[in-house]
Amino acid sequence: MSVVDSRPQQPIIRVQGLRTVLGGHTIHQDLDLEVRRGEVLGVVGGSGTGKSVLLRTIVGLIRPAGGTVEVFGEDMATLKDGERRACETRWGVLFQDGALFSSLTVAQNVEVPLREHLRLPQRLMDEIAALKISMVGLPASSGAKFPSELSGGMRKRAGLARALALDPEIVFLDEPTAGLDPIGAAAFDELINALQRRLGLTVFMVTHDLDSLDTSCDRIAVLAEKQVLLTGTMHEMLAHDHPWVREYFHGPRARAALAAETAGPEAHA
Amino acid sequence: MHRWALWFVVDAAAASRARVPGAPYQGFGCMHAKTMPPAWIELRAPARGDSTPELHAGGSWRIANARQLDRELMRLAVPGDRVIVDMAALEALDTAGAWLLYRTLKLFRTQRKEVALRGARDEHQAMLREVAANDHPCEVDPPYVPTLLRILDRVGRATVDVMKAARDFIAFFGAVTVTLMRCVWRPRRLRWTALVFQMEQVGFNALPIVGLIAFLIGVVLAYQGAVQLQRLGAEVFVVDLIAVSVLREIGILLTAIVVAGRSGSAFTAQIGSMKANEEVDAMRTLGMDPLEVLVLPRVLALVLTLPMLAFFADILGLLGGGLMAWIALDISPVMFIERLRQAVSLWSFLIGIIKAPFFAALIALVGCYEGLQVTGSAESVGIRTTRAVVEAIFLVIVMDALFSIFFSTIGV
Ligand SMILES: Nc1ncnc2c1ncn2[C@@H]1O[C@H](COP(=O)(O)OP(=O)(O)O)[C@@H](O)[C@H]1O
Ligand SMILES: [Mg+2]
């Protein structure tokens, strides 16, 4: 998207000194994270380290106990309700399994944010819904189907279409390929990559999928010990010597994923 | 200079679709152009006769301005058979803006105009290409079914569903009975810990609410009775009224309804969430019978405790009635007890208590049955829980009516 940015150095998301407490447990302590405009950031970490909580905190579903969350250069805590809502239209969130409204068809689901935030004529909304459904690679016939009639992979695509309805600048994805078969997962990775490039999206992606990390992400952030332990490219991850990071990126699964990646070009050469 | 836009694929005429009636909900529209830089289009008509009209698009063609752009584009009328679309002043273009532009270009094409794009930045062209590649209209609403057909369809389905549910429930009742027999044969199979735990849950813990409601109903009954009977000078019969209605009907019925709402629903929710979480399947693969492990302790617990709860409700109901009779009619406790002995036979009390285990079995069976009907989703747990309560209360009242007929036939 050709967004004219007056401050290109400014990160699109900046989390500083974040502290989150849930049910008496401190999930994050002094967590810092920056996401740059136009990049795909992969967030990894052990189960229960608070990756989903971090995502939910940034999009405002969880109130932080301390620290600041800035998105688009605005401190989320100090915004008035109207300004918050305006900000919320500039990002889209894809929840696990799509979180589609089960009583609406796929196309009606895509129209929900349009209806809520804009006053468009019905015909234009239908056109935009059809456009988004096609963009996420769903056949036109799925528009009038209910979520329960779709497969898991299709529901995720439909959820992505809804997340993209308002042409957001940032897309948040929570484990988008979890629960998909390897073919579906690879196709979904490819879709996210393609859309990210063509629409100039910033993507914040929580994932455990080493293939996704390797093929889709510009940078990786490792969440451990209640903080973002390090951020960097795959190369930097591989060179790092923190025990968990080593285990994660040098384990048998990681080796297989990376081997497949590096073997590809050589085979062609 | 003019690059003729040949990449641009013209689709067949846009599919026109009939919409299902029903007013669409309109949101607050807070994304309005207030905070957004504006967007504009301008038609520069030819000064001389032979030059081509130029359509200039500029500003921020983003979704926040889509409403305004849509309206202006609809009004647009371009003369002649050639048009130049100038995008040089375009600052931002998202997919919604690109769609509007693409749609306009498509319209020009169907009007057999020659279209030339001018001054488009690379990224704007890419965006146009993106929407052109995704111009696949789709249906939005579910297939329309005529109202009459839909009503018939629903009635038919509901009838078949009720029949099926009745059949399955009877089968379930049979299976639980068989399991019960097996456990009677070998009492060690019974889950005693679970049974005692459930008795505490459904019996002991229900005492406060059941007692309070029974007491209050006793008070209300005595007061209303007193007001009516005082007019006839037959105050003392208020004791008969309270005693017979509480002991025969209200004590047990009220208890059963409270327990259906409290414990029947809990059974469904507990077993249902285990079913949704595949715990019930896991149990089966481990060689445990869910009927024996989950259902039997609950059914037995309720069958054993509901008579006691009903007895408790009887006492509290009489207490409330007695208190009110004392306050409102000056019938002293001694007089009350005296009158009570004359007014009620043992049968009045027994008729209430006899019904209790039957109601208990019904409530528990319905609760457990609905719990085991849960499939996968969390939504289904909610639906089944609601259904369990409604069905249990309905069936309890039907059974109570049958009991009334039965008791009046045998004359007690
Ligand atoms: N709403 C909540 N209330 C209390 N604790 C929560 C809540 N949501 C998550 N947690 C806890 O926070 C921790 C991090 O959860 P989560 O972010 O979901 O982990 P993950 O990194 O696997 O996505 C977990 O220990 C979880 O139990
Ligand atoms: Mg998670």
PDB file of N, CA and C in Angstrom, chain B residues 10 15 17 40 47 54 75 111 136 144 146 151 160 165 195 212 246 276 286 302 326 334 337 349 369 371-372 385 401:
ATOM      1  N   VAL B  10     -11.405  -7.074 -19.062  1.00  0.00           N
ATOM      2  CA  VAL B  10     -12.810  -6.733 -18.907  1.00  0.00           C
ATOM      3  C   VAL B  10     -13.624  -7.990 -18.687  1.00  0.00           C
ATOM      4  N   ALA B  15     -22.458  -9.264 -12.369  1.00  0.00           N
ATOM      5  CA  ALA B  15     -23.629 -10.071 -12.031  1.00  0.00           C
ATOM      6  C   ALA B  15     -24.550  -9.270 -11.129  1.00  0.00           C
ATOM      7  N   ARG B  17     -27.525  -9.174  -8.558  1.00  0.00           N
ATOM      8  CA  ARG B  17     -28.062 -10.161  -7.637  1.00  0.00           C
ATOM      9  C   ARG B  17     -29.245  -9.616  -6.857  1.00  0.00           C
ATOM     10  N   TRP B  40     -10.467  13.040  -4.248  1.00  0.00           N
ATOM     11  CA  TRP B  40     -11.306  13.764  -5.208  1.00  0.00           C
ATOM     12  C   TRP B  40     -11.201  13.168  -6.597  1.00  0.00           C
ATOM     13  N   ALA B  47     -11.615  21.365 -24.034  1.00  0.00           N
ATOM     14  CA  ALA B  47     -11.809  22.766 -24.378  1.00  0.00           C
ATOM     15  C   ALA B  47     -12.148  22.868 -25.853  1.00  0.00           C
ATOM     16  N   GLU B  54     -10.600  14.264 -19.797  1.00  0.00           N
ATOM     17  CA  GLU B  54      -9.651  13.710 -18.831  1.00  0.00           C
ATOM     18  C   GLU B  54     -10.303  13.573 -17.469  1.00  0.00           C
ATOM     19  N   ARG B  75     -22.338   9.263 -10.199  1.00  0.00           N
ATOM     20  CA  ARG B  75     -22.927  10.416 -10.875  1.00  0.00           C
ATOM     21  C   ARG B  75     -22.185  10.784 -12.151  1.00  0.00           C
ATOM     22  N   GLN B 111     -18.907   0.596 -22.005  1.00  0.00           N
ATOM     23  CA  GLN B 111     -19.505   1.668 -22.820  1.00  0.00           C
ATOM     24  C   GLN B 111     -18.723   1.860 -24.117  1.00  0.00           C
ATOM     25  N   HIS B 136     -14.067 -11.515  -8.805  1.00  0.00           N
ATOM     26  CA  HIS B 136     -14.937 -12.685  -8.887  1.00  0.00           C
ATOM     27  C   HIS B 136     -16.127 -12.453  -7.983  1.00  0.00           C
ATOM     28  N   TYR B 144     -31.972 -18.385  -0.686  1.00  0.00           N
ATOM     29  CA  TYR B 144     -33.264 -17.952  -0.175  1.00  0.00           C
ATOM     30  C   TYR B 144     -34.273 -19.093  -0.257  1.00  0.00           C
ATOM     31  N   PRO B 146     -38.396 -19.873   0.408  1.00  0.00           N
ATOM     32  CA  PRO B 146     -39.671 -19.195   0.675  1.00  0.00           C
ATOM     33  C   PRO B 146     -40.159 -19.464   2.098  1.00  0.00           C
ATOM     34  N   ILE B 151     -41.088 -22.658   7.069  1.00  0.00           N
ATOM     35  CA  ILE B 151     -41.873 -23.032   8.247  1.00  0.00           C
ATOM     36  C   ILE B 151     -42.133 -24.539   8.237  1.00  0.00           C
ATOM     37  N   VAL B 160     -39.481 -34.648  13.715  1.00  0.00           N
ATOM     38  CA  VAL B 160     -38.598 -35.809  13.612  1.00  0.00           C
ATOM     39  C   VAL B 160     -37.579 -35.803  14.753  1.00  0.00           C
ATOM     40  N   ALA B 165     -35.372 -37.971  19.639  1.00  0.00           N
ATOM     41  CA  ALA B 165     -34.889 -37.722  20.998  1.00  0.00           C
ATOM     42  C   ALA B 165     -35.624 -38.622  21.979  1.00  0.00           C
ATOM     43  N   LEU B 195     -20.381 -40.837  44.257  1.00  0.00           N
ATOM     44  CA  LEU B 195     -21.763 -40.779  44.735  1.00  0.00           C
ATOM     45  C   LEU B 195     -21.875 -39.817  45.917  1.00  0.00           C
ATOM     46  N   LEU B 212     -35.051 -21.607  51.638  1.00  0.00           N
ATOM     47  CA  LEU B 212     -35.485 -20.212  51.570  1.00  0.00           C
ATOM     48  C   LEU B 212     -36.732 -20.071  50.704  1.00  0.00           C
ATOM     49  N   VAL B 246     -48.751 -27.496  50.566  1.00  0.00           N
ATOM     50  CA  VAL B 246     -47.303 -27.641  50.691  1.00  0.00           C
ATOM     51  C   VAL B 246     -46.904 -29.108  50.676  1.00  0.00           C
ATOM     52  N   ALA B 276     -17.132 -32.636  24.995  1.00  0.00           N
ATOM     53  CA  ALA B 276     -16.524 -31.737  24.013  1.00  0.00           C
ATOM     54  C   ALA B 276     -15.008 -31.854  24.034  1.00  0.00           C
ATOM     55  N   LEU B 286     -10.219 -46.436  27.705  1.00  0.00           N
ATOM     56  CA  LEU B 286      -9.542 -46.976  28.880  1.00  0.00           C
ATOM     57  C   LEU B 286     -10.382 -48.061  29.547  1.00  0.00           C
ATOM     58  N   LEU B 302     -29.064 -38.017  43.136  1.00  0.00           N
ATOM     59  CA  LEU B 302     -30.265 -37.193  43.122  1.00  0.00           C
ATOM     60  C   LEU B 302     -31.471 -37.977  43.644  1.00  0.00           C
ATOM     61  N   TRP B 326     -49.559 -16.935  62.352  1.00  0.00           N
ATOM     62  CA  TRP B 326     -49.435 -16.365  63.701  1.00  0.00           C
ATOM     63  C   TRP B 326     -49.499 -14.836  63.632  1.00  0.00           C
ATOM     64  N   VAL B 334     -49.215 -23.374  68.870  1.00  0.00           N
ATOM     65  CA  VAL B 334     -49.868 -24.554  69.471  1.00  0.00           C
ATOM     66  C   VAL B 334     -51.144 -24.888  68.708  1.00  0.00           C
ATOM     67  N   ILE B 337     -50.315 -26.399  65.291  1.00  0.00           N
ATOM     68  CA  ILE B 337     -49.950 -27.821  65.297  1.00  0.00           C
ATOM     69  C   ILE B 337     -51.181 -28.681  65.568  1.00  0.00           C
ATOM     70  N   PHE B 349     -48.581 -36.293  53.353  1.00  0.00           N
ATOM     71  CA  PHE B 349     -47.133 -36.160  53.402  1.00  0.00           C
ATOM     72  C   PHE B 349     -46.464 -37.179  52.481  1.00  0.00           C
ATOM     73  N   TYR B 369     -28.332 -37.259  29.951  1.00  0.00           N
ATOM     74  CA  TYR B 369     -28.564 -37.584  28.540  1.00  0.00           C
ATOM     75  C   TYR B 369     -28.164 -36.414  27.650  1.00  0.00           C
ATOM     76  N   GLY B 371     -26.145 -34.039  28.340  1.00  0.00           N
ATOM     77  CA  GLY B 371     -24.690 -33.873  28.422  1.00  0.00           C
ATOM     78  C   GLY B 371     -23.972 -34.782  27.443  1.00  0.00           C
ATOM     79  N   LEU B 372     -24.452 -36.020  27.331  1.00  0.00           N
ATOM     80  CA  LEU B 372     -23.799 -36.965  26.424  1.00  0.00           C
ATOM     81  C   LEU B 372     -24.123 -36.674  24.961  1.00  0.00           C
ATOM     82  N   THR B 385     -27.461 -27.477  27.636  1.00  0.00           N
ATOM     83  CA  THR B 385     -27.752 -27.150  29.036  1.00  0.00           C
ATOM     84  C   THR B 385     -29.123 -26.493  29.151  1.00  0.00           C
ATOM     85  N   ALA B 401     -48.695 -34.304  36.955  1.00  0.00           N
ATOM     86  CA  ALA B 401     -50.096 -34.411  36.546  1.00  0.00           C
ATOM     87  C   ALA B 401     -50.519 -35.872  36.499  1.00  0.00           C
TER      88      ALA B 401
END
